[in-house]
Amino acid sequence: MVRSPHEAMHRIFQEYPGLFSRVSEVLGVDIPPPTSATTLPTDLTEARPVERRVDTLLRIETEHDGPFVLAIEAQGKKDPRKTASWPYYVSYLHNRYGLPVLLLVVCQDRATAEWAARPIRIGLRQWQTLALNPLVAGPHNMPVITDVAEARKDLALATLAAITHADNPDVGAILKTLSVALRDTPEAIADPVIELTAQGLGNRPAAQHWRNLVAVDTSFYKSFMSEEIRDEGRAQGRAQGRAQGRAEDILLVLEQRGIAVPDRVRERITDCGDPETLRQWLMRAVTAASAEEIFAGE
């Protein structure tokens, strides 16, 4: 099942850990290319009833500069709560792993990207105890790749660029370039690109355009994911619309009842794509004593 843009914006770094060195080059930061990368647990919860999870967490090894920890957050909109969460992530990870920590935030709109790039300063006006400067990748600084040779040279970067430019008026040309670049690509390499691009476009109009391109330009692929994208595009769009509407209804009911919704609960609700599960949660939200109670028995 094709999931949300939020998933694609950070999961692409799990599929292609070396992508970060090319992204950092685009962002104007000199980060050495990795010699290896290890996916780390994303659970940052301490031994107390507060659960915090970063979207993707990687340990990056470099040849000369040693290892560092890369935390990646996919940010779909401005969220003032992140000004508290992100410094916590960085300080916790530095304490846990004893390594330098970088925070990369991936966005799909310029306003969110500009907001995410603002330094977060903790302390007094006279003296800053802590300053956090996230790296931000978004439509304001990621390349618009409409050259097939350039896309073929680095499919991972081309995929991330397409995802971050999902709302670009020229997204049709961007997606066409990517689909053509996949024509001579082995299926094992093309499949993650097809899936991640579909995820990244979500329920935007460009998503159907991508499915049409996949049907024409990669019609020789017979993988499950490619077939799913070709055959179930319209049905999936309708299901996503229903799921999104029910998720909004659940949050509205909890809000109207004065029940606080923690980040982890909000994300679980909005990331759920199953209308039937959301219907059950909506029914429970009417009487639940806490936001977590809507998941009772699961």
Coordinates of C-alpha atoms in Angstrom, one line a residue:
M1 CA 0.0 0.0 0.0
V2 CA 1.4 3.4 -1.0
R3 CA 1.8 5.5 2.1
S4 CA 2.1 9.2 2.8
P5 CA 4.5 11.9 1.5
H6 CA 5.8 12.2 5.1
E7 CA 7.0 8.6 4.8
A8 CA 8.8 9.1 1.5
M9 CA 10.6 12.2 2.5
H10 CA 12.6 10.4 5.2
R11 CA 12.5 6.8 4.1
I12 CA 14.4 7.6 0.9
F13 CA 17.5 8.1 3.1
Q14 CA 17.0 4.5 4.5
E15 CA 16.9 3.2 0.9
Y16 CA 19.9 5.3 -0.2
P17 CA 22.0 6.3 2.9
G18 CA 24.7 7.8 0.6
L19 CA 22.1 10.3 -0.6
F20 CA 22.9 12.6 2.3
S21 CA 26.4 13.5 1.0
R22 CA 24.9 14.7 -2.3
V23 CA 22.1 16.6 -0.5
S24 CA 24.6 18.3 1.8
E25 CA 26.6 19.3 -1.3
V26 CA 23.4 20.9 -2.8
L27 CA 22.8 22.7 0.6
G28 CA 26.4 24.1 0.5
V29 CA 27.7 22.1 3.5
D30 CA 30.9 20.1 3.1
I31 CA 30.1 16.6 4.4
P32 CA 32.4 13.8 3.3
P33 CA 30.8 10.9 1.4
P34 CA 30.0 7.9 3.6
T35 CA 32.0 4.7 3.6
S36 CA 29.0 2.9 5.2
A37 CA 25.7 3.7 7.0
T38 CA 23.7 1.9 9.6
T39 CA 20.1 2.4 10.4
L40 CA 19.6 3.1 14.1
P41 CA 16.5 2.7 16.3
T42 CA 14.2 5.7 15.9
D43 CA 12.7 5.4 19.4
L44 CA 14.1 8.2 21.6
T45 CA 11.9 7.4 24.6
E46 CA 13.5 7.6 28.1
A47 CA 12.5 5.5 31.1
R48 CA 9.5 7.7 31.8
P49 CA 6.1 7.9 30.1
V50 CA 7.1 10.3 27.3
E51 CA 7.5 8.8 23.9
R52 CA 9.5 10.6 21.2
R53 CA 10.5 9.3 17.8
V54 CA 12.6 10.8 15.1
D55 CA 11.5 9.8 11.5
T56 CA 14.8 8.3 10.3
L57 CA 18.1 7.8 12.2
L58 CA 21.3 6.8 10.6
R59 CA 24.9 6.3 11.8
I60 CA 27.1 7.5 9.0
E61 CA 30.7 6.4 8.7
T62 CA 33.2 8.5 6.8
E63 CA 36.7 7.7 5.6
H64 CA 38.7 10.5 7.3
D65 CA 36.3 12.5 9.5
G66 CA 34.9 9.6 11.6
P67 CA 31.3 8.7 12.2
F68 CA 28.3 11.0 12.9
V69 CA 24.6 10.5 13.6
L70 CA 22.1 11.8 11.1
A71 CA 18.5 12.5 12.3
I72 CA 16.0 13.1 9.4
E73 CA 12.6 14.7 9.9
A74 CA 10.0 15.0 7.3
Q75 CA 8.0 18.2 7.9
G76 CA 4.7 18.7 6.0
K77 CA 3.7 22.0 7.8
K78 CA 4.8 24.4 10.5
D79 CA 4.6 22.9 13.9
P80 CA 5.7 25.1 16.9
R81 CA 6.1 21.9 19.0
K82 CA 9.2 21.0 17.0
T83 CA 11.1 23.9 18.6
A84 CA 11.1 21.8 21.8
S85 CA 11.3 18.3 20.2
W86 CA 14.3 19.0 17.8
P87 CA 16.8 20.3 20.5
Y88 CA 15.7 17.3 22.6
Y89 CA 16.5 14.9 19.8
V90 CA 19.9 16.3 19.1
S91 CA 21.0 16.5 22.8
Y92 CA 19.6 13.0 23.5
L93 CA 21.4 11.5 20.5
H94 CA 24.6 13.2 21.4
N95 CA 24.4 11.9 24.9
R96 CA 23.4 8.4 23.8
Y97 CA 25.9 7.8 21.0
G98 CA 28.7 10.2 22.0
L99 CA 29.0 11.3 18.3
P100 CA 28.4 14.6 16.4
V101 CA 24.7 14.9 15.4
L102 CA 23.2 16.5 12.4
L103 CA 19.5 17.3 11.9
L104 CA 18.1 17.3 8.4
V105 CA 14.5 18.5 7.8
V106 CA 12.9 17.7 4.4
C107 CA 10.0 19.9 3.3
Q108 CA 7.7 20.2 0.3
D109 CA 6.8 23.9 0.5
R110 CA 8.9 27.0 0.8
A111 CA 7.1 28.5 3.8
T112 CA 7.6 25.4 5.9
A113 CA 11.2 25.1 4.8
E114 CA 11.9 28.7 5.7
W115 CA 10.3 28.2 9.1
A116 CA 12.3 25.0 9.7
A117 CA 15.6 26.6 8.8
R118 CA 15.3 29.2 11.6
P119 CA 17.9 28.7 14.4
I120 CA 16.4 27.5 17.6
R121 CA 18.0 29.3 20.6
I122 CA 17.6 28.2 24.2
G123 CA 18.7 30.4 27.0
L124 CA 18.6 34.1 28.0
R125 CA 18.8 37.1 25.8
Q126 CA 22.2 37.8 27.4
W127 CA 23.6 34.3 26.9
Q128 CA 22.5 31.3 24.7
T129 CA 22.8 28.0 26.4
L130 CA 22.0 26.0 23.2
A131 CA 21.6 26.9 19.6
L132 CA 20.3 24.5 17.0
N133 CA 20.7 25.0 13.3
P134 CA 18.8 22.4 11.2
L135 CA 19.8 21.6 7.7
V136 CA 16.8 22.0 5.5
A137 CA 16.1 20.5 2.0
G138 CA 13.1 21.8 0.2
P139 CA 11.8 23.3 -3.0
H140 CA 13.8 26.5 -2.3
N141 CA 17.2 24.7 -2.7
M142 CA 16.8 21.3 -4.2
P143 CA 17.5 21.1 -7.9
V144 CA 14.8 21.0 -10.6
I145 CA 16.0 18.0 -12.6
T146 CA 14.6 18.0 -16.2
D147 CA 17.6 16.5 -17.9
V148 CA 17.4 12.7 -18.3
A149 CA 21.2 12.2 -18.2
E150 CA 21.4 14.1 -15.0
A151 CA 18.5 12.1 -13.4
R152 CA 20.2 8.8 -14.5
K153 CA 23.5 9.9 -12.9
D154 CA 21.9 10.0 -9.5
L155 CA 18.4 8.5 -9.3
A156 CA 18.2 8.9 -5.5
L157 CA 18.8 12.6 -5.7
A158 CA 16.4 12.9 -8.6
T159 CA 13.7 11.1 -6.6
L160 CA 14.2 13.3 -3.6
A161 CA 14.1 16.4 -5.8
A162 CA 10.9 15.3 -7.4
I163 CA 9.3 14.7 -4.0
T164 CA 10.3 18.1 -2.7
H165 CA 9.0 19.8 -5.9
A166 CA 5.7 18.0 -5.7
D167 CA 3.8 21.3 -5.8
N168 CA 6.1 22.9 -8.5
P169 CA 4.0 24.1 -11.6
D170 CA 6.6 22.2 -13.7
V171 CA 6.3 18.9 -11.8
G172 CA 5.0 17.2 -14.9
A173 CA 8.3 17.8 -16.7
I174 CA 10.2 16.7 -13.6
L175 CA 8.3 13.5 -13.3
K176 CA 8.5 12.8 -17.0
T177 CA 12.3 13.1 -16.8
L178 CA 12.4 10.7 -13.9
S179 CA 10.2 8.1 -15.6
V180 CA 12.2 8.2 -18.8
A181 CA 15.4 7.8 -16.8
L182 CA 14.1 4.5 -15.5
R183 CA 13.5 2.9 -18.9
D184 CA 16.9 1.3 -19.0
T185 CA 17.3 0.8 -15.3
P186 CA 17.1 -2.7 -13.7
E187 CA 13.8 -3.4 -12.0
A188 CA 15.4 -3.9 -8.6
I189 CA 16.7 -0.3 -8.8
A190 CA 13.6 1.2 -10.4
D191 CA 11.1 -0.3 -8.0
P192 CA 12.1 1.8 -4.9
V193 CA 12.1 4.9 -7.1
I194 CA 8.6 4.2 -8.4
E195 CA 7.3 3.5 -4.9
L196 CA 9.0 6.4 -3.1
T197 CA 7.9 8.9 -5.8
A198 CA 4.3 7.7 -5.5
Q199 CA 4.5 8.1 -1.7
G200 CA 6.0 11.5 -1.9
L201 CA 3.3 12.9 -4.2
G202 CA 0.5 11.6 -1.9
N203 CA -2.9 12.6 -3.1
R204 CA -1.8 15.6 -5.2
P205 CA -2.9 15.8 -8.8
A206 CA 0.6 15.0 -9.8
A207 CA 0.3 11.6 -8.3
Q208 CA -2.1 10.4 -11.0
H209 CA 0.2 11.9 -13.6
W210 CA 3.1 9.8 -12.1
R211 CA 0.9 6.6 -12.3
N212 CA 0.2 7.3 -15.9
L213 CA 3.9 7.8 -16.7
V214 CA 4.7 4.6 -14.8
A215 CA 2.1 2.8 -16.9
V216 CA 3.7 4.0 -20.2
D217 CA 7.4 4.5 -19.5
T218 CA 7.9 1.5 -17.2
S219 CA 5.2 -0.8 -18.6
F220 CA 7.7 -3.6 -18.9
Y221 CA 8.1 -3.8 -15.1
K222 CA 5.9 -6.5 -13.6
S223 CA 6.7 -6.0 -9.9
F224 CA 4.0 -5.9 -7.3
M225 CA 4.6 -2.2 -6.6
S226 CA 4.6 -1.2 -10.2
E227 CA 1.4 -3.1 -10.9
E228 CA -0.2 -1.7 -7.8
I229 CA 0.5 1.8 -8.9
R230 CA -0.7 1.2 -12.4
D231 CA -3.9 -0.7 -11.6
E232 CA -5.1 1.0 -8.4
G233 CA -4.3 4.7 -8.8
R234 CA -7.8 6.0 -8.8
A235 CA -9.2 3.7 -6.1
Q236 CA -6.3 4.6 -3.9
G237 CA -6.8 8.3 -4.4
R238 CA -10.5 7.9 -3.3
A239 CA -9.4 5.8 -0.2
Q240 CA -6.8 8.3 0.8
G241 CA -9.4 11.1 0.6
R242 CA -11.8 9.1 2.9
A243 CA -9.0 8.3 5.3
Q244 CA -7.8 11.9 5.5
G245 CA -11.4 13.1 6.2
R246 CA -11.9 10.6 9.0
A247 CA -8.5 11.4 10.5
E248 CA -9.6 15.1 10.6
D249 CA -12.9 14.1 12.2
I250 CA -11.2 12.1 15.0
L251 CA -8.8 15.0 15.8
L252 CA -11.8 17.4 15.8
V253 CA -13.8 15.3 18.1
L254 CA -11.0 15.0 20.6
E255 CA -10.3 18.7 20.4
Q256 CA -13.9 19.6 21.0
R257 CA -14.0 17.4 24.0
G258 CA -10.9 19.1 25.4
I259 CA -8.7 16.0 25.2
A260 CA -5.0 16.6 24.6
V261 CA -3.5 14.7 21.6
P262 CA 0.2 13.9 21.9
D263 CA 2.4 14.0 18.9
R264 CA 2.7 10.2 18.6
V265 CA -1.1 9.8 18.7
R266 CA -1.7 12.6 16.1
E267 CA 0.9 11.0 13.8
R268 CA -0.6 7.6 14.1
I269 CA -4.0 8.9 13.3
T270 CA -2.9 11.0 10.3
D271 CA -0.6 8.3 8.9
C272 CA -3.3 5.6 9.0
G273 CA -4.7 4.9 5.5
D274 CA -7.4 2.3 6.5
P275 CA -10.8 4.0 6.5
E276 CA -12.3 1.1 8.5
T277 CA -9.7 1.4 11.3
L278 CA -10.2 5.2 11.3
R279 CA -14.0 4.6 11.6
Q280 CA -13.5 2.5 14.7
W281 CA -11.2 5.1 16.2
L282 CA -13.7 7.8 15.5
M283 CA -16.4 5.9 17.4
R284 CA -14.1 5.5 20.4
A285 CA -13.1 9.1 20.3
V286 CA -16.7 10.1 21.3
T287 CA -16.3 8.5 24.7
A288 CA -12.5 8.0 25.2
A289 CA -11.1 9.4 28.4
S290 CA -7.7 10.0 26.7
A291 CA -6.4 10.2 23.2
E292 CA -4.5 6.9 23.6
E293 CA -7.7 5.1 24.6
I294 CA -9.0 5.2 21.0
F295 CA -6.3 2.5 20.3
A296 CA -7.6 0.2 23.1
G297 CA -7.2 -3.5 22.3
E298 CA -4.8 -3.0 19.4

